[in-house]
Coordinates of C-alpha atoms in Angstrom, one line a residue:
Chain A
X1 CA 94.7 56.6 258.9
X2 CA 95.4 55.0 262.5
X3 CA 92.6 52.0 263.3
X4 CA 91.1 53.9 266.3
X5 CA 90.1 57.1 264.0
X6 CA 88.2 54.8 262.2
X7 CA 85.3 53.3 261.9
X8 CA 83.5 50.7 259.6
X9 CA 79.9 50.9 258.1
X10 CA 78.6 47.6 256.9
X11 CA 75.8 48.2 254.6
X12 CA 73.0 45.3 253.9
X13 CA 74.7 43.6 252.0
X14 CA 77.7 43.3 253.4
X15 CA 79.9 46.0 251.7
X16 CA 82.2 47.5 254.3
X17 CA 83.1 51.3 254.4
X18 CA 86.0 52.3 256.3
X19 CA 85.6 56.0 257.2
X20 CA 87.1 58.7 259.8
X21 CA 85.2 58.7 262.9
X22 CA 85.0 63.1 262.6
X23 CA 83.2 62.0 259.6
X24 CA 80.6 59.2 260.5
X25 CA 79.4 60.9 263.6
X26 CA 78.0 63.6 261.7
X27 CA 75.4 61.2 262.6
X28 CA 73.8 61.5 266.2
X29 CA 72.7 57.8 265.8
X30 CA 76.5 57.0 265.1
X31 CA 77.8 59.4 267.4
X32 CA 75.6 57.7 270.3
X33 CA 76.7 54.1 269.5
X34 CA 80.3 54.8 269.4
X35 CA 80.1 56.9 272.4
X36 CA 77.7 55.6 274.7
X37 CA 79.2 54.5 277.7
X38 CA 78.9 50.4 279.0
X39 CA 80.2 48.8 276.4
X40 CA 77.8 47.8 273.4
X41 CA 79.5 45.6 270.9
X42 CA 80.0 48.9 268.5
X43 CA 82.0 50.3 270.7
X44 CA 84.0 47.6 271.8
X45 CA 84.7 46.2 267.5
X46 CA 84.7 49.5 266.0
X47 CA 82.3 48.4 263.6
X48 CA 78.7 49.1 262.9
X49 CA 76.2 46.9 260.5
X50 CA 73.1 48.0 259.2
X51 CA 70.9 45.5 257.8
X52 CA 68.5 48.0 256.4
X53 CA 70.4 50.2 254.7
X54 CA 71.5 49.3 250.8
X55 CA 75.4 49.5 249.6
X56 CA 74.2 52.8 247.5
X57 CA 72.6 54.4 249.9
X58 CA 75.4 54.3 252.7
X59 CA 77.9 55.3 249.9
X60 CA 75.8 57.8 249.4
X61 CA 75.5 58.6 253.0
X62 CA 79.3 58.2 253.7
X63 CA 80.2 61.2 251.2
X64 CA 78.1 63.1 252.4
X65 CA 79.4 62.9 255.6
X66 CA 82.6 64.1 254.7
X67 CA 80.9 66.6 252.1
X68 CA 79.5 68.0 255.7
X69 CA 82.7 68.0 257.3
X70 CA 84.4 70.1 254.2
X71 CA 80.9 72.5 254.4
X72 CA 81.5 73.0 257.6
X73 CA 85.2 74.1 257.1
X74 CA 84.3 76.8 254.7
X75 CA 84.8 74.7 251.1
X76 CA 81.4 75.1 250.1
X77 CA 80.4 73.1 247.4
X78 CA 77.0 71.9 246.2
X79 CA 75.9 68.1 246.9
X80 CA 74.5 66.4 244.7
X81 CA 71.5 63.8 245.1
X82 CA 70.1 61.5 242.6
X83 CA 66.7 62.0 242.4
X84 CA 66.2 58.5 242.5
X85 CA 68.0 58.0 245.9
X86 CA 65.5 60.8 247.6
X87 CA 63.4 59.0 249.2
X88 CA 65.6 56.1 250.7
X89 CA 68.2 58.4 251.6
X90 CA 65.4 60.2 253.3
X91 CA 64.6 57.5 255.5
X92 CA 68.5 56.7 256.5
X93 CA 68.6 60.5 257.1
X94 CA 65.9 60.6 259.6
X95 CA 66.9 56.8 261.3
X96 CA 70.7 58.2 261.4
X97 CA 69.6 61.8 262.7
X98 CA 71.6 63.8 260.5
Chain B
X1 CA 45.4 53.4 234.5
X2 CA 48.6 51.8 234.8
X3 CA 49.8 54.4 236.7
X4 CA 46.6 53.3 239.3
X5 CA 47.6 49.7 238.9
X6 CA 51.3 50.8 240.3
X7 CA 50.1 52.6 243.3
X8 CA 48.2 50.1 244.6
X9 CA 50.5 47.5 243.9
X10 CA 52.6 49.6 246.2
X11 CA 50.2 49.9 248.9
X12 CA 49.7 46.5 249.2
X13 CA 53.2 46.5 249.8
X14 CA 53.2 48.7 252.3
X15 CA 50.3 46.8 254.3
X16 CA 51.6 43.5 254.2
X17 CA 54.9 45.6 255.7
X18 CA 52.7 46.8 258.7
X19 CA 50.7 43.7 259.4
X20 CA 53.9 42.0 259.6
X21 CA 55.5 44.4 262.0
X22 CA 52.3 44.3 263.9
X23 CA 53.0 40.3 264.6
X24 CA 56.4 40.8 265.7
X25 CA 55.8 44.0 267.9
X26 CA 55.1 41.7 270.8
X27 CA 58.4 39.7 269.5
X28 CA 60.5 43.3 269.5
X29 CA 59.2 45.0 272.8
X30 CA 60.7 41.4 274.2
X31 CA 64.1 41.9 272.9
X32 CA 64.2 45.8 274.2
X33 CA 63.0 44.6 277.6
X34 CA 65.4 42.2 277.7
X35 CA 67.9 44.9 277.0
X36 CA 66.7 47.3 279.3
X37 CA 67.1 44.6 282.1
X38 CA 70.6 44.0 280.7
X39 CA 72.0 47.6 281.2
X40 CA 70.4 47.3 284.7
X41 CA 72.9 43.8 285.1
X42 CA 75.9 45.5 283.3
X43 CA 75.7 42.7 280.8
X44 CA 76.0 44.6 277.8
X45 CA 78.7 43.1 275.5
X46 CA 76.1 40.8 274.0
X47 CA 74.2 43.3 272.6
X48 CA 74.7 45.5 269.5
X49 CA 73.3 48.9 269.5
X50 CA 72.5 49.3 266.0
X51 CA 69.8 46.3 266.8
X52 CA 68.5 47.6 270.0
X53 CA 68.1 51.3 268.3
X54 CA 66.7 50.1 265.4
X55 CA 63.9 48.0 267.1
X56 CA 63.0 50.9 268.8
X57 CA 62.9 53.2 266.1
X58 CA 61.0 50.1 264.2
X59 CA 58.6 50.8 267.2
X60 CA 58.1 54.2 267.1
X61 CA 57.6 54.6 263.1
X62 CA 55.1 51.8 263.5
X63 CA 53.0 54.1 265.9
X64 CA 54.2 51.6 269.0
X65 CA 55.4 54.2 270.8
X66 CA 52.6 54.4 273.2
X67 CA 53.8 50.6 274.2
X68 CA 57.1 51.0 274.1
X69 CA 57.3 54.1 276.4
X70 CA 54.6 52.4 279.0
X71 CA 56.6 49.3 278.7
X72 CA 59.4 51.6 279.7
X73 CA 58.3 53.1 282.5
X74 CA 57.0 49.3 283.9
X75 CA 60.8 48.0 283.4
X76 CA 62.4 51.2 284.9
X77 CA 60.5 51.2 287.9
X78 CA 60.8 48.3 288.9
X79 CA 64.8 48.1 288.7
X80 CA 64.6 51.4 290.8
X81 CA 62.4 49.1 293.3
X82 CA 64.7 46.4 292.9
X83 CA 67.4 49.0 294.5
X84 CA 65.7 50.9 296.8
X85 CA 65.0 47.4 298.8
X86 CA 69.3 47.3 299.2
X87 CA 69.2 50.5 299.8
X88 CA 66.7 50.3 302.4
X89 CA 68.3 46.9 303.8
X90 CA 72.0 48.6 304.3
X91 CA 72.6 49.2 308.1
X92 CA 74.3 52.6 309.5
X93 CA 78.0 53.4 308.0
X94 CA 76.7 51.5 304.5
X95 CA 73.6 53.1 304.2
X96 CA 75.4 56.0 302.3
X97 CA 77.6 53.8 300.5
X98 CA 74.3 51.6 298.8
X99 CA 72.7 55.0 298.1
X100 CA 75.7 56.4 296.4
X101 CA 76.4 53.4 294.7
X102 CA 73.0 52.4 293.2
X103 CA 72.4 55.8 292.1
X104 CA 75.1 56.0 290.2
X105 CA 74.2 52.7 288.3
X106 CA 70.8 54.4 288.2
X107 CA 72.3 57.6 286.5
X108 CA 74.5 55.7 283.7
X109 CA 71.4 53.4 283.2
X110 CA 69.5 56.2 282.5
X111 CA 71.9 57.4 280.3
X112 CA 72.1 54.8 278.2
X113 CA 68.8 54.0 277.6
X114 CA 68.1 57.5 276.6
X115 CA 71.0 56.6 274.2
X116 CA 69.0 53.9 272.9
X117 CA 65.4 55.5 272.8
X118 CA 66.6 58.9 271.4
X119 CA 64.4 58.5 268.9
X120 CA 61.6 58.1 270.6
X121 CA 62.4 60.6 272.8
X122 CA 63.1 63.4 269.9
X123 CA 60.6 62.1 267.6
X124 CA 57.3 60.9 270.1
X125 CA 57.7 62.1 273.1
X126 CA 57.6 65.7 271.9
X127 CA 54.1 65.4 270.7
X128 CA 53.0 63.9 273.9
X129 CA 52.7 65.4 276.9
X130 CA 55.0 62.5 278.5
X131 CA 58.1 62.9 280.2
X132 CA 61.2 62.5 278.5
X133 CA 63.8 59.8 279.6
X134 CA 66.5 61.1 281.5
X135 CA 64.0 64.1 283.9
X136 CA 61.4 60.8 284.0
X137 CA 64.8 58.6 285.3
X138 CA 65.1 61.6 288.3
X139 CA 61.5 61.7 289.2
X140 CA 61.7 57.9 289.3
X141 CA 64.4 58.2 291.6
X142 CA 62.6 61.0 293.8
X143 CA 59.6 59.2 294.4
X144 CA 61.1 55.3 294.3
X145 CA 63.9 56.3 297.1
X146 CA 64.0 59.3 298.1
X147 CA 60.3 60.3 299.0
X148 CA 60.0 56.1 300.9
X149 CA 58.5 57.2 304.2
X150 CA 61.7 56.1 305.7
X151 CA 64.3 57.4 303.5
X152 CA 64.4 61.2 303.7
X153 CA 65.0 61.5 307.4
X154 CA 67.4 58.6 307.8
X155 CA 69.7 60.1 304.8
X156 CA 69.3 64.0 306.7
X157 CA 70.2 62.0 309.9
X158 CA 73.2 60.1 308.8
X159 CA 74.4 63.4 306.5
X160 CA 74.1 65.3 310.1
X161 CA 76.0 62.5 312.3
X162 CA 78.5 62.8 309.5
X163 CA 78.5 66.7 309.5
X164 CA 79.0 66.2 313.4
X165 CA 81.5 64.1 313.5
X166 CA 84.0 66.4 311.7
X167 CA 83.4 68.8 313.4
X168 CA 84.4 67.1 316.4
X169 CA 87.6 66.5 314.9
X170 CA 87.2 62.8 313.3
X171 CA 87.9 62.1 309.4
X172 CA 85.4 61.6 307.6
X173 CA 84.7 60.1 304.2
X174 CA 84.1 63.1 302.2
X175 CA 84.1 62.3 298.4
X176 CA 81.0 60.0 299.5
X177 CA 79.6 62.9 301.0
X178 CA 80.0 64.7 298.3
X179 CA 78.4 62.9 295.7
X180 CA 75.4 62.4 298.4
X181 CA 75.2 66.1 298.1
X182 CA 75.8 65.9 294.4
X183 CA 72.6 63.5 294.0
X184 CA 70.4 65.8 296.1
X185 CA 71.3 68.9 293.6
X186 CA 70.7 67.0 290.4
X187 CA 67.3 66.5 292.2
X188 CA 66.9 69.9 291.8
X189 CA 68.2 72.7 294.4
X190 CA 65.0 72.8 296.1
X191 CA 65.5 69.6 296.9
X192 CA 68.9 70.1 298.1
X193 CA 67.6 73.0 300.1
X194 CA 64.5 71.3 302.1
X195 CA 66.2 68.2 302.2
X196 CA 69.7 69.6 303.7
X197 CA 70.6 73.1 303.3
X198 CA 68.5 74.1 306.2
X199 CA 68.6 71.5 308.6
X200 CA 72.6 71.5 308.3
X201 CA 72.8 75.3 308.7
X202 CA 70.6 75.0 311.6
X203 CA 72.7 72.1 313.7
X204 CA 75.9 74.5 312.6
X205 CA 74.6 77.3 314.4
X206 CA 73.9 75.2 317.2
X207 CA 77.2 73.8 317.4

C-alpha cells in the first residue's frame, strides 16, 4: 500500500485509520476534501480529523466503505449493523453523504 | 415512569445542545466568512476542510441556513464587486486579460465553496426556492460585470477590434480569446449569441 493511495481517518479521539483512498471516498464529503482544488490542509497532509465522530463509529464506517467497494464488485454479502450504532452511524452517514 | 424520567432527561440534553449552538452561531458564521474571503485571497493552506464543512453543516442542522446562505450571497457579491472595479479600471490590450483572469478566480471560487456548502446546497437549498451555489456564482457574475452599463459594449468592441485585426493579417492572442468566448457560453448560449454571435457575423459579412 503506496502513501499516496492512502488516506488517514482520525476519529475523536484520536485513533487513526489508514485506509485506500477508492475506499474512503465512497464518501462525497471525503471525496470533496481530498479533491477539491486550492489546497485545503486535507489535501495537502493526506489526513482528515473528525472531532465528532467516535473510534467505533468510524471503524464502523471504515468497513463499510470497503464492504461497499466489494458490493459494488459483485461479492455481495450482507452488512451487518449493531443496533446500538443505528442512530450515530446515522448521523455520520448523512454528515459524510454516503 | 422511569422510562418518562429518561426521555426528558434526554431532551434537556438536546436543548442545552441548541441553546449552546445558538450562542456560537454568530461565533461560526465568523469563521465561514472568514473562509469565504480566504478562497477569494488564495490563502487556503491555513484552513482545514473538515472544520469549514462541518460548521456549515453545524449551521444548516441548526436551522441557520437562512443566515448562512444570505450571509453568502453578502460575501460573494461583494468579492465580485471587488473585481469588477479592476476589471473596469484595466485600459485597452488588458482589459481582456483582467476579465479572463478574474473570472477564472471567480469560477474556481465558486467551485470551491460549493465544495464547502454541499450540504447546504443538497440538503436546504432544495426546499427553498433559492438558487443553488454554482448557477447563483454565474448570475452573480452576469449582473456584477457583465450587465455594468459599460461592460457589454466595450468587451463586443474589443472582441471586434480583435476579430479585425486578424483578419487584416496581424497575430493575435487567441487562447485569451478563446476563453472570453468560453465565459460568454458558460453564460449560457443566448448570451453568447446577443452578446457576440450576431454582431461578429454581421462585421464578417461586412468585411
Amino acid at each position: 500500500m503506496k502513501k499516496e493511495d492512502t488516506v488517514k481517518l482520525i476519529s475523536a479521539e484520536g485513533f487513526e485509520f489508514v485506509i485506500h483512498k477508492d475506499a474512503a471516498m465512497v464518501s462525497q464529503t471525503i471525496r470533496n476534501m481530498l479533491t477539491s482544488p486550492g489546497g485545503f490542509a486535507e489535501t495537502e497532509h493526506g489526513e482528515v480529523t473528525f472531532p465528532e465522530i467516535s473510534t467505533t463509529i468510524l471503524e464502523k464506517i471504515c468497513k463499510y466503505f470497503y464492504w461497499n467497494l466489494q458490493f459494488a464488485s459483485g461479492k455481495q454479502t450482507e452488512f451487518h449493523i449493531e443496533p446500538e450504532l443505528v442512530l450515530e452511524l446515522m448521523m455520520a452517514a448523512n454528515y459524510l453523504h454516503t | 415512569m422511569s422510562g418518562q424520567k429518561k426521555r426528558s432527561f434526554l431532551n434537556e440534553a438536546f436543548k442545552h445542545q441548541v441553546v449552546f449552538f445558538q450562542e456560537c452561531v454568530e461565533k461560526t458564521w465568523k469563521i465561514l466568512e472568514h473562509a469565504i474571503h480566504e478562497i477569494y485571497n488564495h490563502n487556503l493552506s491555513s484552513f482545514s476542510f473538515e472544520e469549514v464543512y462541518r460548521h456549515a453543516y453545524n449551521m444548516v442542522v441548526h436551522n441557520f441556513g437562512e443566515k448562512l446562505y444570505s450571509g453568502l450571497l453578502t460575501t460573494m457579491t461583494y468579492h465580485v464587486k471587488e473585481m469588477f472595479k479592476l476589471i473596469e479600471a484595466a485600459q485597452g490590450e488588458l482589459f481582456l486579460e483582467e476579465l479572463n483572469r478574474n473570472w477564472a478566480e471567480h469560477n474556481k471560487a465558486v467551485q470551491m465553496i460549493r465544495d464547502i456548502l454541499v450540504y447546504m446546497d443538497r440538503n436546504f437549498i432544495p426546499s427553498t426556492p433559492k438558487t443553488p451555489v454554482r448557477e447563483f456564482g454565474l448570475n452573480l457574475w452576469m449582473d456584477v460585470v457583465i450587465d455594468a452599463s459599460k461592460t457589454r459594449s466595450r468587451l463586443l468592441d474589443t472582441l471586434l477590434e480583435l476579430v479585425h485585426r486578424e483578419m487584416s493579417g496581424e497575430v493575435i492572442n487567441r487562447g485569451l480569446m478563446r476563453n472570453i468566448i468560453k465565459m460568454l457560453m458558460d453564460l449560457g448560449f443566448t448570451v453568447y449569441q446577443d452578446d457576440f454571435e450576431k454582431h461578429f457575423l454581421k462585421v464578417s459579412a461586412d468585411f
